[in-house]
Short mmCIF file of C-alpha atoms in Angstrom, two decimals:
data_model
loop_
_atom_site.label_atom_id
_atom_site.label_comp_id
_atom_site.label_asym_id
_atom_site.label_seq_id
_atom_site.Cartn_x
_atom_site.Cartn_y
_atom_site.Cartn_z
CA MET A 1 0.17 -0.15 0.10
CA ASP A 2 1.37 3.29 -1.06
CA GLU A 3 2.10 5.74 1.84
CA MET A 4 0.05 8.92 1.64
CA LYS A 5 1.82 11.73 0.15
CA PRO A 6 2.21 15.09 2.67
CA VAL A 7 -0.22 17.62 1.46
CA GLN A 8 1.47 20.79 0.21
CA GLY A 9 -0.30 24.00 1.55
CA LEU A 10 -0.68 27.40 0.46
CA SER A 11 1.98 28.41 3.46
CA GLU A 12 4.25 25.82 2.47
CA ARG A 13 4.48 26.70 -1.02
CA LEU A 14 4.68 30.21 0.01
CA MET A 15 7.58 29.70 2.51
CA ARG A 16 9.36 27.60 -0.15
CA GLU A 17 9.37 30.86 -2.76
CA VAL A 18 10.41 32.86 -0.13
CA ILE A 19 13.45 30.70 0.70
CA ALA A 20 14.36 30.53 -2.80
CA THR A 21 14.41 34.44 -3.19
CA PRO A 22 17.47 36.02 -1.33
CA ALA A 23 15.79 39.07 -1.30
CA LEU A 24 12.79 38.15 0.55
CA LYS A 25 14.55 35.62 2.88
CA GLU A 26 16.82 38.72 4.13
CA ILE A 27 13.67 40.29 5.00
CA VAL A 28 12.17 37.70 6.79
CA LEU A 29 15.36 37.11 8.78
CA MET A 30 15.39 40.91 9.43
CA ARG A 31 11.75 40.84 10.80
CA MET A 32 12.49 37.48 12.68
CA LYS A 33 15.75 39.50 14.42
CA ASP A 34 13.29 42.43 15.57
CA ILE A 35 10.45 40.22 16.96
CA LYS A 36 9.45 42.36 20.24
CA PRO A 37 6.90 40.43 22.57
CA GLU A 38 5.33 43.97 23.55
CA THR A 39 3.74 44.39 19.85
CA ALA A 40 1.78 40.92 20.33
CA PRO A 41 -1.16 42.44 22.17
CA GLY A 42 -1.54 45.26 19.51
CA VAL A 43 -1.74 42.15 16.72
CA VAL A 44 -4.50 40.48 18.44
CA ARG A 45 -6.80 43.29 19.56
CA THR A 46 -6.46 44.26 15.62
CA LEU A 47 -7.04 40.93 14.46
CA LEU A 48 -10.38 40.40 17.08
CA TRP A 49 -11.79 43.88 16.85
CA GLY A 50 -10.42 46.07 13.65
CA ASP A 51 -13.03 44.63 11.37
CA PRO A 52 -15.97 42.42 12.49
CA GLY A 53 -15.63 40.16 9.33
CA ILE A 54 -12.16 39.35 9.95
CA SER A 55 -13.03 38.52 13.50
CA MET A 56 -16.00 36.31 12.84
CA SER A 57 -13.90 34.23 9.71
CA LEU A 58 -11.05 34.09 12.41
CA PHE A 59 -13.41 32.77 15.21
CA GLY A 60 -14.72 30.16 12.48
CA ALA A 61 -11.40 29.15 11.44
CA LEU A 62 -10.13 29.07 14.91
CA PRO A 63 -10.45 24.92 15.29
CA ASP A 64 -8.64 24.25 11.79
CA ALA A 65 -6.28 27.20 13.12
CA VAL A 66 -5.55 24.97 16.63
CA ASN A 67 -5.53 21.95 14.57
CA TRP A 68 -2.78 23.20 12.29
CA LEU A 69 -0.73 24.36 15.31
CA LEU A 70 -0.99 21.22 16.77
CA GLU A 71 0.50 19.34 13.54
CA LEU A 72 3.28 22.03 13.83
CA LEU A 73 4.23 21.52 16.86
CA LEU A 74 4.12 17.58 16.48
CA GLU A 75 6.15 17.93 13.20
CA LEU A 76 8.70 20.20 15.21
CA GLY A 77 8.98 17.29 17.86
CA ARG A 78 9.45 14.96 15.18
CA GLN A 79 12.27 16.70 13.55
CA LEU A 80 14.35 17.37 16.91
CA ASN A 81 13.72 14.05 17.90
CA GLY A 82 16.08 13.53 14.79
CA LEU A 83 18.85 15.73 15.93
CA PRO A 84 21.94 14.34 17.75
CA GLU A 85 21.70 14.68 21.72
CA PRO A 86 24.16 17.27 22.24
CA LEU A 87 23.00 19.69 19.57
CA LEU A 88 19.44 19.05 20.32
CA LYS A 89 20.28 19.80 24.19
CA ASP A 90 22.32 22.97 22.98
CA ILE A 91 19.18 24.12 20.78
CA LEU A 92 16.70 23.69 23.67
CA GLY A 93 18.79 25.47 26.41
CA GLN A 94 19.26 28.46 24.12
CA VAL A 95 15.58 28.39 23.51
CA GLY A 96 14.62 27.82 27.34
CA GLY A 97 17.25 30.75 28.55
CA GLY A 98 15.41 33.23 26.34
CA ILE A 99 11.82 32.81 27.38
CA ASP A 100 10.63 35.37 29.87
CA PRO A 101 9.64 33.61 32.84
CA GLU A 102 7.44 36.66 34.07
CA ARG A 103 5.23 36.01 30.91
CA LEU A 104 5.01 32.42 31.93
CA LYS A 105 3.53 33.01 35.23
CA GLN A 106 0.60 35.05 33.83
CA PHE A 107 -0.53 32.17 32.01
CA PRO A 108 -2.57 30.12 35.36
CA ALA A 109 -4.25 33.77 35.94
CA VAL A 110 -5.33 34.52 32.57
CA TYR A 111 -6.45 31.03 31.51
CA GLY A 112 -7.40 30.06 35.07
CA GLN A 113 -9.94 32.76 34.67
CA LEU A 114 -11.03 31.80 31.13
CA ALA A 115 -11.35 28.16 32.20
CA ARG A 116 -13.52 29.47 35.51
CA ARG A 117 -15.94 31.05 33.05
CA LEU A 118 -16.28 28.51 30.59
CA LEU A 119 -17.03 25.86 33.13
CA ILE A 120 -19.04 27.93 35.78
CA GLY A 121 -19.80 31.16 34.08
CA GLU A 122 -20.22 34.56 36.15
CA GLY A 123 -22.80 35.36 38.74
CA LYS A 124 -23.47 31.75 39.50
CA THR A 125 -25.13 30.76 42.60
CA PRO A 126 -23.14 28.39 44.70
CA GLU A 127 -25.21 25.79 43.95
CA GLU A 128 -24.74 26.36 40.23
CA ALA A 129 -20.99 26.84 40.54
CA ARG A 130 -21.09 23.29 42.22
CA ASP A 131 -22.95 21.52 39.38
CA ALA A 132 -20.74 22.75 36.91
CA VAL A 133 -17.63 21.47 38.75
CA ILE A 134 -18.99 18.19 39.31
CA THR A 135 -19.87 18.09 35.79
CA ALA A 136 -16.52 18.98 34.39
CA LEU A 137 -14.88 16.43 37.00
CA ASN A 138 -17.07 13.95 35.92
CA THR A 139 -16.27 14.15 32.36
CA ALA A 140 -12.50 14.12 33.10
CA LEU A 141 -13.29 10.94 35.17
CA SER A 142 -14.99 9.40 32.14
CA GLY A 143 -12.01 10.28 30.06
CA LEU A 144 -9.55 9.17 32.52
CA ASP A 145 -11.94 5.65 32.49
CA ASN A 146 -11.58 5.33 28.86
CA LEU A 147 -7.88 5.59 29.04
CA THR A 148 -7.54 3.04 31.89
CA VAL A 149 -9.30 0.38 29.78
CA LYS A 150 -6.57 -0.48 27.56
CA LEU A 151 -4.53 -1.35 30.99
CA GLU A 152 -6.89 -4.37 31.55
CA ASP A 153 -5.70 -6.01 28.12
CA ASN A 154 -2.07 -6.49 29.36
CA ARG A 155 -2.42 -6.15 32.97
CA ALA A 156 0.49 -8.60 33.52
CA ASP A 157 2.91 -6.93 31.22
CA ILE A 158 2.32 -3.67 33.04
CA ALA A 159 2.35 -4.89 36.27
CA ARG A 160 5.85 -6.41 35.82
CA SER A 161 6.89 -3.35 34.32
CA LEU A 162 5.76 -1.25 37.15
CA ALA A 163 7.58 -3.65 39.46
CA LEU A 164 10.98 -3.09 37.94
CA GLY A 165 10.57 0.56 37.90
CA VAL A 166 9.69 0.57 41.52
CA LYS A 167 12.69 -1.00 42.48
CA GLU A 168 14.58 1.90 40.97
CA LEU A 169 12.52 4.51 43.07
CA ASP A 170 14.22 6.55 45.75
CA THR A 171 12.07 5.17 48.30
CA ALA A 172 13.61 7.45 51.02
CA THR A 173 12.26 10.45 49.30
CA LEU A 174 9.25 8.95 48.37
CA ALA A 175 8.71 8.10 52.04
CA ARG A 176 9.34 11.38 53.39
CA SER A 177 6.70 12.85 50.81
CA LEU A 178 4.27 10.06 51.66
CA ARG A 179 4.42 10.74 55.44
CA ARG A 180 4.13 14.83 54.59
CA VAL A 181 1.27 14.24 52.41
CA GLY A 182 -0.25 11.49 55.18
CA GLN A 183 0.36 14.19 58.02
CA LEU A 184 -1.59 16.59 56.23
CA VAL A 185 -4.69 14.33 55.59
CA LEU A 186 -4.74 13.53 59.34
CA ALA A 187 -4.69 17.31 60.04
CA VAL A 188 -7.56 17.81 57.68
CA ALA A 189 -9.11 14.67 59.80
CA ARG A 190 -8.69 16.18 62.92
CA GLN A 191 -10.70 19.12 61.83
CA PRO A 192 -14.09 19.90 63.76
CA LYS A 193 -16.94 17.90 62.55
CA GLU A 194 -19.43 19.32 60.43
CA LYS A 195 -22.28 17.23 62.47
CA LYS A 196 -21.90 15.59 65.96
CA GLY A 197 -22.12 11.75 66.10
CA GLY A 198 -20.28 9.83 63.45
CA LYS A 199 -17.46 10.68 60.78
CA THR A 200 -18.62 13.53 58.13
CA PRO A 201 -17.84 12.75 54.49
CA LYS A 202 -14.67 14.67 54.47
CA THR A 203 -13.35 12.92 57.53
CA ALA A 204 -14.17 9.33 56.23
CA ALA A 205 -12.41 10.63 52.81
CA ALA A 206 -9.26 12.07 55.07
CA VAL A 207 -9.02 8.45 56.34
CA GLY A 208 -9.27 6.69 53.29
CA GLY A 209 -6.83 8.81 52.08
CA VAL A 210 -4.13 7.95 54.86
CA ALA A 211 -5.20 4.63 54.41
CA ALA A 212 -4.11 4.84 50.34
CA VAL A 213 -0.97 6.42 51.50
CA LEU A 214 -0.08 3.80 53.81
CA ALA A 215 -1.08 1.14 51.31
CA LEU A 216 1.35 2.52 48.69
CA PHE A 217 3.98 2.90 50.78
CA VAL A 218 3.73 -0.78 52.15
CA LEU A 219 3.45 -2.18 48.62
CA ILE A 220 6.68 -0.16 47.59
CA LYS A 221 8.21 -1.75 50.70
CA LYS A 222 6.80 -5.52 49.67
CA ILE A 223 8.20 -4.65 45.94
CA ARG A 224 11.90 -3.58 46.99
CA SER A 225 12.08 -6.65 49.37
CA ARG A 226 11.31 -9.05 46.77
#
């Protein structure tokens, strides 16, 4: 069966023409050296609000644009995987060293607000917000369930591989981390109960968390002793 030929889009054809034309290539290189992050917000505002027709077309093409960007990143990863390791580390080191950490720190706040608005919405009552969060969590759990179904197909091989990997773990560091988590869960469990008599659901969950941590620690010690 013949392999599918890569699709040549307009962007690729234009890029090939630019690279083959020395004058255009020089202009592109000069512009790349003059990229300033401060100019990006103006580009976004102009694209979104400069012309309603362009804005609507942009939002309509957004799914294809995201898929294009994802495929671009995937192909970039494939090409980087073909580079020798020393050269790859040098390139990525230079790239990482040039990224502004202050801008990276703004991502959780900006996109966290966007995610909250999409998942919960504004002006919602506590009950509505709770329902939105539970729905999102159930959707995520459903996706996780679909992913873990494949674990049942070759459970023995996966268990064997995990057992070998656990033997190579730094159990001293892991034990300290688990102990701290266990102490935190116990501290939560000792908080005043919401109702008198019997454990609250939160307390029961906390005790269950401690039991899970302890069980994991015992399991790791058992595997290490084999």
